[in-house]
Coordinates of C-alpha atoms in Angstrom, one line a residue:
X12 CA -44.1 -35.2 -18.4
X13 CA -43.4 -38.6 -16.9
X14 CA -42.4 -38.7 -13.2
X15 CA -39.0 -40.2 -14.0
X16 CA -38.3 -37.6 -16.6
X17 CA -39.3 -34.8 -14.2
X18 CA -36.9 -35.9 -11.5
X19 CA -34.1 -36.6 -14.0
X20 CA -34.4 -33.1 -15.4
X21 CA -34.3 -31.5 -12.0
X22 CA -31.5 -33.8 -10.8
X23 CA -33.2 -34.5 -7.5
X24 CA -31.2 -37.2 -5.7
X25 CA -34.2 -38.2 -3.5
X26 CA -35.8 -40.0 -6.4
X27 CA -33.6 -43.1 -6.9
X28 CA -35.7 -45.9 -8.1
X29 CA -34.3 -48.8 -6.1
X30 CA -37.5 -50.9 -6.4
X31 CA -39.7 -52.4 -9.0
X32 CA -43.4 -51.7 -9.3
X33 CA -45.7 -54.2 -10.9
X34 CA -49.2 -53.7 -12.3
X35 CA -51.8 -56.5 -11.5
X36 CA -55.0 -56.7 -13.5
X37 CA -57.9 -58.8 -12.2
X38 CA -60.3 -60.9 -14.0
X39 CA -63.9 -59.8 -14.5
X40 CA -65.0 -60.7 -18.0
X41 CA -66.0 -57.8 -20.1
X42 CA -65.8 -55.6 -17.1
X43 CA -62.1 -55.6 -17.9
X44 CA -62.7 -52.6 -20.1
X45 CA -62.3 -50.7 -16.9
X46 CA -58.6 -51.5 -17.2
X47 CA -58.4 -49.3 -20.2
X48 CA -59.6 -46.4 -18.1
X49 CA -56.8 -47.1 -15.7
X50 CA -54.3 -47.1 -18.5
X51 CA -55.5 -43.7 -19.6
X52 CA -55.0 -42.3 -16.1
X53 CA -51.5 -43.9 -15.8
X54 CA -50.5 -42.4 -19.2
X55 CA -51.8 -38.9 -18.3
X56 CA -49.9 -38.9 -15.1
X57 CA -46.6 -40.4 -16.4
X58 CA -46.9 -43.6 -14.4
X59 CA -44.9 -46.6 -15.8
X60 CA -44.6 -50.1 -14.6
X61 CA -41.7 -52.6 -14.6
X62 CA -43.9 -55.7 -15.0
X63 CA -47.5 -56.7 -15.6
X64 CA -49.6 -59.7 -14.5
X65 CA -53.1 -60.6 -15.3
X66 CA -55.7 -63.4 -14.9
X67 CA -58.6 -64.0 -17.2
X68 CA -59.7 -60.6 -18.7
X69 CA -56.7 -59.1 -16.9
X70 CA -54.4 -61.2 -19.0
X71 CA -56.0 -59.9 -22.2
X72 CA -55.7 -56.2 -21.2
X73 CA -52.4 -56.8 -19.5
X74 CA -50.8 -58.2 -22.7
X75 CA -52.1 -55.2 -24.5
X76 CA -50.6 -52.8 -22.0
X77 CA -47.3 -54.7 -22.2
X78 CA -46.9 -53.8 -25.8
X79 CA -46.6 -50.1 -24.6
X80 CA -49.4 -49.2 -27.0
X81 CA -50.8 -45.7 -26.3
X82 CA -54.3 -45.4 -24.8
X83 CA -55.8 -43.7 -27.8
X84 CA -54.8 -46.6 -30.0
X85 CA -56.2 -49.1 -27.5
X86 CA -59.5 -47.1 -27.3
X87 CA -59.8 -47.2 -31.1
X88 CA -59.4 -50.9 -31.1
X89 CA -62.0 -51.3 -28.4
X90 CA -64.6 -49.5 -30.5
X91 CA -64.9 -52.4 -32.9
X92 CA -65.2 -55.2 -30.2
X93 CA -68.5 -57.1 -30.2
X94 CA -70.1 -59.6 -27.9
X95 CA -69.4 -62.3 -30.5
X96 CA -65.7 -61.6 -30.2
X97 CA -65.9 -63.1 -26.8
X98 CA -68.7 -65.6 -26.9
X99 CA -69.4 -67.5 -30.1
X100 CA -72.2 -69.8 -29.0
X101 CA -75.7 -68.2 -29.1
X102 CA -77.1 -70.9 -26.8
X103 CA -76.8 -69.8 -23.2
X104 CA -76.4 -73.3 -21.8
X105 CA -73.7 -74.4 -24.2
X106 CA -70.0 -73.5 -23.8
X107 CA -68.4 -71.4 -26.5
X108 CA -65.2 -72.1 -28.4
X109 CA -62.4 -69.6 -28.0
X110 CA -61.8 -69.2 -31.8
X111 CA -63.3 -65.8 -32.0
X112 CA -61.3 -64.5 -29.1
X113 CA -58.1 -65.9 -30.5
X114 CA -58.8 -64.2 -33.8
X115 CA -59.4 -60.9 -32.0
X116 CA -56.1 -61.2 -30.0
X117 CA -54.1 -62.0 -33.2
X118 CA -55.7 -58.9 -34.9
X119 CA -54.8 -56.4 -32.1
X120 CA -51.4 -57.7 -30.9
X121 CA -48.4 -56.3 -32.8
X122 CA -46.4 -59.4 -31.7
X123 CA -47.1 -63.1 -31.4
X124 CA -45.0 -64.2 -28.5
X125 CA -45.2 -63.1 -24.9
X126 CA -41.4 -62.8 -24.8
X127 CA -41.6 -60.3 -27.6
X128 CA -43.6 -57.8 -25.4
X129 CA -41.8 -54.7 -24.3
X130 CA -42.8 -55.0 -20.6
X131 CA -42.3 -58.3 -18.7
X132 CA -45.7 -60.0 -18.6
X133 CA -47.2 -62.9 -16.8
X134 CA -50.5 -64.5 -17.8
X135 CA -52.1 -66.8 -15.2
X136 CA -54.0 -69.9 -16.3
X137 CA -54.9 -73.2 -14.8
X138 CA -54.0 -76.6 -16.3
X139 CA -57.1 -78.7 -16.1
X140 CA -55.0 -81.9 -16.4
X141 CA -53.0 -81.3 -13.3
X142 CA -55.0 -78.6 -11.4
X143 CA -51.8 -76.5 -11.3
X144 CA -51.7 -72.7 -11.6
X145 CA -49.4 -71.8 -14.5
X146 CA -47.6 -68.5 -14.9
X147 CA -46.8 -67.9 -18.5
X148 CA -44.0 -65.4 -19.3
X149 CA -43.3 -66.9 -22.8
X150 CA -45.3 -68.6 -25.5
X151 CA -48.0 -67.9 -28.0
X152 CA -50.1 -64.9 -26.8
X153 CA -53.3 -65.8 -28.4
X154 CA -53.3 -69.4 -27.0
X155 CA -52.2 -68.5 -23.5
X156 CA -54.4 -65.4 -23.1
X157 CA -57.5 -67.2 -24.5
X158 CA -56.8 -70.1 -22.1
X159 CA -56.5 -67.7 -19.2
X160 CA -60.0 -66.3 -20.2
X161 CA -61.7 -69.7 -20.6
X162 CA -64.3 -69.6 -17.8
X163 CA -65.4 -73.2 -17.0
X164 CA -68.9 -73.9 -18.3
X165 CA -68.9 -70.7 -20.3
X166 CA -66.0 -71.5 -22.7
X167 CA -64.3 -74.7 -23.7
X168 CA -60.8 -75.2 -22.4
X169 CA -57.9 -74.3 -24.7
X170 CA -55.5 -77.0 -25.7
X171 CA -51.9 -75.6 -25.6
X172 CA -48.8 -77.8 -25.8
X173 CA -49.5 -80.7 -23.4
X174 CA -51.9 -78.6 -21.3
X175 CA -55.6 -78.0 -21.1
X176 CA -56.0 -74.4 -20.0
X177 CA -58.9 -72.8 -18.2
X178 CA -59.5 -69.4 -16.5
X179 CA -56.7 -68.3 -14.3
X180 CA -59.2 -66.9 -11.9
X181 CA -60.2 -70.4 -10.8
X182 CA -57.0 -70.4 -8.7
X183 CA -55.7 -66.8 -8.7
X184 CA -58.1 -64.0 -9.8
X185 CA -55.8 -61.2 -8.6
X186 CA -52.2 -62.5 -9.3
X187 CA -50.3 -59.8 -7.3
X188 CA -48.3 -62.6 -5.7
X189 CA -46.9 -63.5 -9.1
X190 CA -45.4 -60.1 -9.4
X191 CA -43.9 -60.3 -5.9
X192 CA -42.4 -63.7 -6.7
X193 CA -40.8 -62.2 -9.8
X194 CA -39.0 -59.4 -8.1
X195 CA -41.5 -56.6 -7.7
X196 CA -41.2 -54.7 -4.5
X197 CA -44.6 -53.0 -4.8
X198 CA -47.8 -53.9 -6.7
X199 CA -50.6 -51.7 -7.8
X200 CA -53.8 -53.7 -8.6
X201 CA -56.8 -52.8 -10.7
X202 CA -59.7 -54.9 -9.5
X203 CA -62.5 -54.6 -12.0
X204 CA -64.7 -57.0 -10.2
X205 CA -64.5 -55.9 -6.5
X206 CA -68.2 -56.7 -6.0
X207 CA -67.6 -60.4 -6.6
X208 CA -69.4 -62.6 -4.2
X209 CA -72.7 -60.8 -4.4
X210 CA -75.8 -62.8 -5.2
X211 CA -78.4 -62.4 -7.9
X212 CA -82.2 -62.4 -8.2
X213 CA -82.1 -63.6 -11.7
X214 CA -83.7 -67.0 -12.6
X215 CA -81.4 -67.2 -15.7
X216 CA -79.3 -70.4 -15.6
X217 CA -76.4 -68.5 -17.2
X218 CA -76.6 -65.6 -14.8
X219 CA -76.8 -68.0 -11.8
X220 CA -73.8 -69.9 -13.1
X221 CA -71.5 -66.9 -13.6
X222 CA -72.6 -65.5 -10.3
X223 CA -71.6 -68.8 -8.7
X224 CA -68.2 -68.5 -10.3
X225 CA -67.8 -65.0 -8.8
X226 CA -68.7 -66.3 -5.4
X227 CA -66.1 -69.1 -5.7
X228 CA -63.4 -66.6 -6.6
X229 CA -63.8 -64.5 -3.4
X230 CA -61.2 -66.4 -1.4
X231 CA -58.5 -66.5 -4.0
X232 CA -59.1 -62.8 -4.6
X233 CA -58.5 -62.0 -0.9
X234 CA -54.9 -63.4 -1.3
X235 CA -54.3 -61.0 -4.2
X236 CA -55.6 -58.0 -2.3
X237 CA -53.4 -58.8 0.6
X238 CA -50.3 -59.0 -1.7
X239 CA -51.2 -55.6 -3.3
X240 CA -49.9 -52.3 -1.9
X241 CA -52.5 -50.1 -3.6
X242 CA -55.8 -51.4 -4.9
X243 CA -58.0 -49.5 -7.5
X244 CA -61.6 -50.6 -7.3
X245 CA -63.9 -49.1 -10.0
X246 CA -67.6 -49.7 -9.3
X247 CA -68.7 -52.1 -12.0
X248 CA -71.7 -53.8 -10.4
X249 CA -74.2 -52.5 -12.9
X250 CA -72.3 -54.0 -15.9
X251 CA -72.7 -57.5 -17.2
X252 CA -69.6 -59.6 -17.1
X253 CA -70.0 -61.1 -20.6
X254 CA -71.5 -58.2 -22.6
X255 CA -69.6 -55.3 -24.1
X256 CA -72.5 -52.8 -23.8
X257 CA -71.5 -49.8 -21.8
X258 CA -67.8 -50.0 -22.8
X259 CA -67.3 -46.3 -22.6
X260 CA -68.9 -46.1 -19.1
X261 CA -66.7 -49.0 -18.0
X262 CA -63.6 -47.2 -19.2
X263 CA -64.7 -44.0 -17.5
X264 CA -65.3 -45.8 -14.3
X265 CA -61.7 -47.3 -14.4
X266 CA -60.3 -43.8 -15.2
X267 CA -62.1 -42.1 -12.3
X268 CA -61.2 -44.8 -9.8
X269 CA -57.6 -44.6 -10.8
X270 CA -57.5 -40.8 -10.6
X271 CA -59.0 -41.0 -7.1
X272 CA -56.1 -43.2 -6.0
X273 CA -53.4 -41.2 -7.9
X274 CA -52.2 -39.2 -4.9
X275 CA -51.3 -42.5 -3.2
X276 CA -49.8 -43.9 -6.5
X277 CA -47.6 -40.8 -6.9
X278 CA -46.4 -41.1 -3.3
X279 CA -45.3 -44.7 -4.1
X280 CA -43.3 -43.5 -7.1
X281 CA -41.9 -40.6 -5.2
X282 CA -40.6 -42.9 -2.5
X283 CA -43.0 -41.5 0.1
X284 CA -45.4 -44.4 0.3
X285 CA -45.8 -46.3 3.5
X286 CA -47.3 -49.7 3.8
X287 CA -50.2 -49.9 6.2

């Protein structure tokens, strides 16, 4: 039974939802499958959110969550996802076009426009022409989300309207502030890349490049952590950020990390949470 239904049934006056709670989903490439595990935990415990924001992979999973699709259906869709759905180019030193990802998004989304989603949703991307951080709450889902996921040097930018979109994580990898700016009183963040900033012993150019991107995202991630009231941090360091191998383990890691934080999350929804 959902928490809101529980309190409504028992007519307990102490639970009067006077605030909005937002869900923030970080970037992290294919490590974003951990977000599905978090969704599973939220669904089991009856936790619902008033708004969702995501950058990079977080925008993809956030848009999916905003459809109010059940976890089981999301999981079934994830079973068919392949590496080629994310990265088309087979040459490690060449960027990949986003055609395959856009096709995937169109195939799994029940709606085409962000404004048609059931939960208010904000996708964060960066316009390469101006350098500005863009917060999309309307527009074509496939174009906006693929633009938000377009890691520089790994993927080609996405042309959308008069913009050239690249990965939102370049400016704001944990967009908790976007939710606060749009009326959320509290934000719960799922950070599927909390080990960002760590180095690598690999001599692979591609691995060195993606590791460098992670190091550069450390500072803008700190801002997001500071704007979050609760942060869920699944341990994803053993998973590659651009390969889908280990999806089930990633999902389980997200689930377990969320369940670990569930006592604090429930306190927030019960009105008993105190900011540190």
